[in-house]
């Protein structure tokens, strides 16, 4: 069975997200660990986290994805900026130990004119400062669209980061369909070729989750504007091939489409239907 869910608001806590997912007939979901600007997180409620762990076990959820605030930048220009990113991510990972065995996805960063090599180095240094051998969370690098000075729109850049991370067994990759298409990988006409390239450079065993989004822009546009399933340039057929692909179909898929809950419910049902065809 397809594992699919959507991005949910974390404002009512962990267990509430689990119940919300069930109402949408999802068996995974994603949430921001704190507001996207990266400010202070609420005090962690251990009983609430335990309730989610129990709900997920009872309903056989696939792993869920905690998403770091997208404003964090491990390769920012000032040390203060980088330190803030490291400390926030380390705090998120400490909290996630209450929901062990899940994923923590983050945007590798923007090199802001320092160059992609420096960016890659700083990202790896940041991860080396954060990762610990006893961590129960797998940290995912998200494939990026390549807008501005984003690092991680080429599989080679993600490879270079992984190569410099000491505890690289704690790391994986989350493939965002909108981002890879915007980044120039032709998942519309040549999904097999893109996945072969992913396998050659990163190894498909590194691929832990998929962000399932259509794109408002054509392949290679480097824009990063998500569209609802079937309403963008990627289209329903190509996204259906993604969820049906033998190399992908057992992964958790997470919608980040511009929807409210009823729209998410429809897209979850639609993709479940498409997965069976
Ligand atoms: Fe993201
Ligand atoms: Fe994404
Ligand atoms: Zn995006």
CSV table of C-alpha atoms and ligand atoms in Angstrom, one decimal:
chain,number,residue,atom,x,y,z
A,1,UNK,CA,0.0,0.0,0.0
A,2,UNK,CA,1.1,3.5,-0.8
A,3,UNK,CA,2.5,5.5,2.2
A,4,UNK,CA,1.3,9.0,1.7
A,5,UNK,CA,0.4,12.1,3.7
A,6,UNK,CA,0.8,15.8,3.6
A,7,UNK,CA,2.2,18.8,5.4
A,8,UNK,CA,0.3,19.6,8.6
A,9,UNK,CA,0.2,22.4,11.1
A,10,UNK,CA,2.0,21.5,14.3
A,11,UNK,CA,0.1,24.2,16.3
A,12,UNK,CA,-2.0,21.7,18.3
A,13,UNK,CA,0.8,19.3,19.1
A,14,UNK,CA,2.1,15.9,18.1
A,15,UNK,CA,-0.9,13.6,18.8
A,16,UNK,CA,-3.3,16.1,17.1
A,17,UNK,CA,-1.3,15.8,13.9
A,18,UNK,CA,-1.5,12.0,14.1
A,19,UNK,CA,-5.3,12.2,14.4
A,20,UNK,CA,-5.5,14.7,11.6
A,21,UNK,CA,-3.5,12.4,9.4
A,22,UNK,CA,-5.9,9.5,10.1
A,23,UNK,CA,-8.8,11.7,9.2
A,24,UNK,CA,-7.2,12.4,5.8
A,25,UNK,CA,-6.5,8.7,5.3
A,26,UNK,CA,-2.8,9.4,5.5
A,27,UNK,CA,-0.2,7.1,7.1
A,28,UNK,CA,2.6,9.7,7.3
A,29,UNK,CA,2.9,13.5,7.5
A,30,UNK,CA,5.3,16.3,7.7
A,31,UNK,CA,5.4,19.3,10.0
A,32,UNK,CA,7.6,22.3,10.8
A,33,UNK,CA,9.5,21.8,14.0
A,34,UNK,CA,8.9,25.5,14.8
A,35,UNK,CA,7.6,28.5,12.9
A,36,UNK,CA,9.4,28.9,9.6
A,37,UNK,CA,11.2,32.0,10.8
A,38,UNK,CA,13.1,29.6,13.2
A,39,UNK,CA,12.1,31.2,16.5
A,40,UNK,CA,11.8,29.5,19.8
A,41,UNK,CA,9.9,26.2,19.9
A,42,UNK,CA,7.2,25.6,22.5
A,43,UNK,CA,8.2,23.5,25.5
A,44,UNK,CA,8.1,19.9,24.6
A,45,UNK,CA,5.2,17.9,26.0
A,46,UNK,CA,6.6,14.4,26.5
A,47,UNK,CA,3.1,12.8,27.0
A,48,UNK,CA,1.9,14.3,23.8
A,49,UNK,CA,4.9,12.9,21.9
A,50,UNK,CA,4.3,9.5,23.5
A,51,UNK,CA,0.7,9.6,22.4
A,52,UNK,CA,1.8,10.1,18.8
A,53,UNK,CA,4.3,7.3,19.0
A,54,UNK,CA,1.5,5.0,20.2
A,55,UNK,CA,-0.9,6.2,17.5
A,56,UNK,CA,1.7,5.7,14.8
A,57,UNK,CA,2.4,2.1,16.0
A,58,UNK,CA,-1.3,1.2,16.2
A,59,UNK,CA,-2.0,2.5,12.7
A,60,UNK,CA,1.2,1.2,11.2
A,61,UNK,CA,2.4,4.7,10.0
A,62,UNK,CA,5.4,5.0,7.7
A,63,UNK,CA,8.1,7.3,9.1
A,64,UNK,CA,7.1,10.9,9.5
A,65,UNK,CA,9.1,14.0,8.5
A,66,UNK,CA,10.0,16.8,10.8
A,67,UNK,CA,11.0,19.8,8.6
A,68,UNK,CA,13.6,22.3,9.8
A,69,UNK,CA,12.6,26.0,9.4
A,70,UNK,CA,13.6,26.8,5.9
A,71,UNK,CA,15.3,30.1,6.9
A,72,UNK,CA,18.1,28.2,8.7
A,73,UNK,CA,21.3,28.4,6.8
A,74,UNK,CA,24.2,26.1,7.8
A,75,UNK,CA,26.4,27.9,5.2
A,76,UNK,CA,25.3,31.5,5.9
A,77,UNK,CA,27.9,34.2,5.6
A,78,UNK,CA,28.3,35.2,9.3
A,79,UNK,CA,29.4,32.8,12.0
A,80,UNK,CA,26.4,34.0,14.1
A,81,UNK,CA,24.0,33.0,11.3
A,82,UNK,CA,25.6,29.5,11.0
A,83,UNK,CA,25.7,29.1,14.8
A,84,UNK,CA,22.0,29.9,15.0
A,85,UNK,CA,21.3,27.2,12.4
A,86,UNK,CA,23.4,24.6,14.2
A,87,UNK,CA,21.9,25.3,17.6
A,88,UNK,CA,18.3,25.3,16.3
A,89,UNK,CA,18.9,22.0,14.4
A,90,UNK,CA,20.6,20.4,17.5
A,91,UNK,CA,17.6,21.5,19.6
A,92,UNK,CA,15.2,20.0,17.1
A,93,UNK,CA,17.1,16.7,17.1
A,94,UNK,CA,17.1,16.6,20.9
A,95,UNK,CA,13.3,17.0,20.8
A,96,UNK,CA,12.8,14.4,18.1
A,97,UNK,CA,14.4,11.8,20.4
A,98,UNK,CA,10.9,11.7,22.0
A,99,UNK,CA,9.6,10.4,18.6
A,100,UNK,CA,12.4,8.1,17.7
A,101,UNK,CA,13.1,6.6,14.3
A,102,UNK,CA,11.7,9.4,12.1
A,103,UNK,CA,13.2,11.8,9.6
A,104,UNK,CA,14.5,15.3,10.0
A,105,UNK,CA,14.5,17.1,6.6
A,106,UNK,CA,16.3,20.3,6.0
A,107,UNK,CA,17.3,22.6,3.1
A,108,UNK,CA,21.1,22.3,2.8
A,109,UNK,CA,21.6,26.0,2.5
A,110,UNK,CA,22.4,29.0,0.3
A,111,UNK,CA,26.0,29.9,-0.2
A,112,UNK,CA,25.1,33.6,-0.6
A,113,UNK,CA,28.0,34.3,-3.0
A,114,UNK,CA,30.7,32.4,-1.1
A,115,UNK,CA,30.6,29.8,-3.8
A,116,UNK,CA,29.2,26.3,-3.9
A,117,UNK,CA,32.4,24.6,-2.7
A,118,UNK,CA,32.5,26.8,0.5
A,119,UNK,CA,28.8,26.2,0.9
A,120,UNK,CA,29.3,22.4,0.8
A,121,UNK,CA,32.2,22.6,3.3
A,122,UNK,CA,30.2,24.7,5.7
A,123,UNK,CA,27.1,22.5,5.5
A,124,UNK,CA,29.2,19.4,6.2
A,125,UNK,CA,31.0,21.1,9.1
A,126,UNK,CA,27.6,22.1,10.5
A,127,UNK,CA,26.4,18.6,10.3
A,128,UNK,CA,29.5,17.3,11.9
A,129,UNK,CA,28.9,19.6,14.8
A,130,UNK,CA,25.3,18.4,15.3
A,131,UNK,CA,25.2,14.7,14.6
A,132,UNK,CA,25.9,12.3,17.4
A,133,UNK,CA,26.4,8.5,17.4
A,134,UNK,CA,23.3,7.9,19.6
A,135,UNK,CA,20.9,9.8,17.4
A,136,UNK,CA,17.6,7.9,16.6
A,137,UNK,CA,16.6,10.3,13.8
A,138,UNK,CA,17.8,10.1,10.2
A,139,UNK,CA,18.7,13.6,8.9
A,140,UNK,CA,17.6,14.2,5.3
A,141,UNK,CA,19.2,16.6,2.7
A,142,UNK,CA,16.4,17.9,0.5
A,143,UNK,CA,17.0,18.1,-3.2
A,144,UNK,CA,16.6,21.8,-4.1
A,145,UNK,CA,15.3,23.8,-7.1
A,146,UNK,CA,18.5,25.8,-7.4
A,147,UNK,CA,16.9,29.3,-6.9
A,148,UNK,CA,19.3,32.0,-5.9
A,149,UNK,CA,22.5,30.4,-4.4
A,150,UNK,CA,20.9,27.3,-3.1
A,151,UNK,CA,23.2,24.3,-2.6
A,152,UNK,CA,21.8,20.9,-3.4
A,153,UNK,CA,20.1,21.2,-6.8
A,154,UNK,CA,22.7,18.8,-8.3
A,155,UNK,CA,23.0,15.3,-7.0
A,156,UNK,CA,26.8,15.8,-7.1
A,157,UNK,CA,26.5,18.6,-4.5
A,158,UNK,CA,24.5,16.3,-2.1
A,159,UNK,CA,27.1,13.6,-2.7
A,160,UNK,CA,29.9,16.0,-1.8
A,161,UNK,CA,28.2,16.9,1.5
A,162,UNK,CA,27.6,13.3,2.4
A,163,UNK,CA,31.3,12.5,1.6
A,164,UNK,CA,32.4,15.1,4.2
A,165,UNK,CA,30.0,14.0,7.0
A,166,UNK,CA,31.7,11.8,9.5
A,167,UNK,CA,28.5,10.1,10.8
A,168,UNK,CA,27.1,9.7,7.3
A,169,UNK,CA,25.1,6.6,8.3
A,170,UNK,CA,22.8,9.1,10.0
A,171,UNK,CA,22.1,10.9,6.7
A,172,UNK,CA,19.7,10.3,3.8
A,173,UNK,CA,18.1,12.3,1.0
A,174,UNK,CA,14.5,13.5,0.5
A,175,UNK,CA,13.6,14.0,-3.2
A,176,UNK,CA,11.2,16.8,-3.9
A,177,UNK,CA,9.6,16.3,-7.3
A,178,UNK,CA,9.0,20.0,-7.9
A,179,UNK,CA,12.5,20.9,-6.9
A,180,UNK,CA,14.2,18.2,-9.1
A,181,UNK,CA,12.1,19.2,-12.1
A,182,UNK,CA,12.8,22.9,-11.6
A,183,UNK,CA,16.5,21.9,-11.1
A,184,UNK,CA,16.6,20.4,-14.6
A,185,UNK,CA,16.1,16.7,-14.0
A,186,UNK,CA,13.5,15.4,-16.5
A,187,UNK,CA,11.2,13.3,-14.3
A,188,UNK,CA,8.4,14.0,-16.8
A,189,UNK,CA,9.9,12.2,-19.8
A,190,UNK,CA,12.8,10.2,-18.3
A,191,UNK,CA,12.1,9.2,-14.7
A,192,UNK,CA,14.1,6.0,-15.1
A,193,UNK,CA,17.1,8.0,-16.3
A,194,UNK,CA,16.9,10.4,-13.4
A,195,UNK,CA,16.7,7.6,-10.9
A,196,UNK,CA,19.6,5.8,-12.5
A,197,UNK,CA,21.6,9.0,-12.2
A,198,UNK,CA,20.5,9.4,-8.5
A,199,UNK,CA,21.6,5.8,-7.9
A,200,UNK,CA,24.9,6.2,-9.6
A,201,UNK,CA,25.8,9.4,-7.7
A,202,UNK,CA,24.0,9.1,-4.4
A,203,UNK,CA,22.8,5.5,-4.2
A,204,UNK,CA,19.1,4.8,-4.0
A,205,UNK,CA,19.6,3.3,-0.5
A,206,UNK,CA,20.1,7.0,0.6
A,207,UNK,CA,16.6,8.0,-0.7
A,208,UNK,CA,14.3,7.9,2.3
A,209,UNK,CA,11.3,10.1,1.4
A,210,UNK,CA,9.7,11.9,-1.5
A,211,UNK,CA,8.0,15.3,-1.4
A,212,UNK,CA,5.2,14.9,-4.0
A,213,UNK,CA,4.5,18.2,-5.6
A,214,UNK,CA,3.5,19.5,-9.1
A,215,UNK,CA,5.4,22.6,-10.3
A,216,UNK,CA,4.1,25.9,-11.5
A,217,UNK,CA,7.1,26.1,-13.8
A,218,UNK,CA,8.7,24.0,-16.6
A,219,UNK,CA,11.7,21.8,-16.0
A,220,UNK,CA,15.0,23.7,-15.4
A,221,UNK,CA,13.2,26.9,-14.3
A,222,UNK,CA,15.0,27.0,-10.9
A,223,UNK,CA,11.9,28.7,-9.4
A,224,UNK,CA,10.4,26.5,-6.6
A,225,UNK,CA,6.7,27.3,-6.8
A,226,UNK,CA,4.6,24.2,-5.9
A,227,UNK,CA,1.4,23.5,-7.7
A,228,UNK,CA,-1.5,21.1,-6.9
A,229,UNK,CA,-1.3,17.6,-8.3
A,230,UNK,CA,-2.2,17.7,-12.0
A,231,UNK,CA,-2.4,21.5,-12.2
A,232,UNK,CA,1.2,22.2,-13.0
A,233,UNK,CA,3.9,21.5,-15.5
A,234,UNK,CA,4.8,18.0,-14.2
A,235,UNK,CA,1.2,16.7,-14.4
A,236,UNK,CA,-0.7,13.8,-12.9
A,237,UNK,CA,0.6,11.1,-15.3
A,238,UNK,CA,4.3,11.8,-14.4
A,239,UNK,CA,3.5,12.0,-10.7
A,240,UNK,CA,1.6,8.7,-10.9
A,241,UNK,CA,4.7,7.1,-12.4
A,242,UNK,CA,6.7,8.4,-9.5
A,243,UNK,CA,4.4,6.7,-6.8
A,244,UNK,CA,4.3,3.5,-8.9
A,245,UNK,CA,8.0,3.3,-9.6
A,246,UNK,CA,9.5,0.1,-8.1
A,247,UNK,CA,12.5,2.0,-6.7
A,248,UNK,CA,10.2,4.5,-5.0
A,249,UNK,CA,6.9,2.9,-4.2
A,250,UNK,CA,7.7,1.8,-0.6
A,251,UNK,CA,8.9,5.2,0.5
A,252,UNK,CA,6.8,7.7,2.4
A,253,UNK,CA,5.4,10.4,0.0
A,254,UNK,CA,4.4,13.7,1.4
A,255,UNK,CA,2.3,16.4,-0.4
A,256,UNK,CA,3.4,20.0,0.0
A,257,UNK,CA,0.9,21.3,-2.5
A,258,UNK,CA,-1.0,24.6,-2.0
A,259,UNK,CA,-4.0,23.1,-0.4
A,260,UNK,CA,-6.2,23.3,2.7
A,261,UNK,CA,-7.2,20.0,4.4
A,262,UNK,CA,-10.0,19.0,2.0
A,263,UNK,CA,-7.7,19.5,-1.0
A,264,UNK,CA,-5.0,17.3,0.7
A,265,UNK,CA,-7.7,14.7,1.4
A,266,UNK,CA,-8.6,14.6,-2.3
A,267,UNK,CA,-5.0,14.4,-3.4
A,268,UNK,CA,-4.2,11.6,-1.0
A,269,UNK,CA,-7.2,9.6,-2.3
A,270,UNK,CA,-6.2,10.4,-5.9
A,271,UNK,CA,-2.6,9.2,-5.5
A,272,UNK,CA,-3.7,6.1,-3.7
A,273,UNK,CA,-6.0,5.3,-6.6
A,274,UNK,CA,-3.2,6.1,-9.1
A,275,UNK,CA,-0.8,3.8,-7.2
A,276,UNK,CA,-3.1,0.9,-7.8
A,277,UNK,CA,-3.4,1.3,-11.6
B,1,LIG,FE1,11.4,21.8,2.0
B,2,LIG,FE1,9.9,20.0,-0.3
B,3,LIG,ZN1,9.8,23.9,-2.4
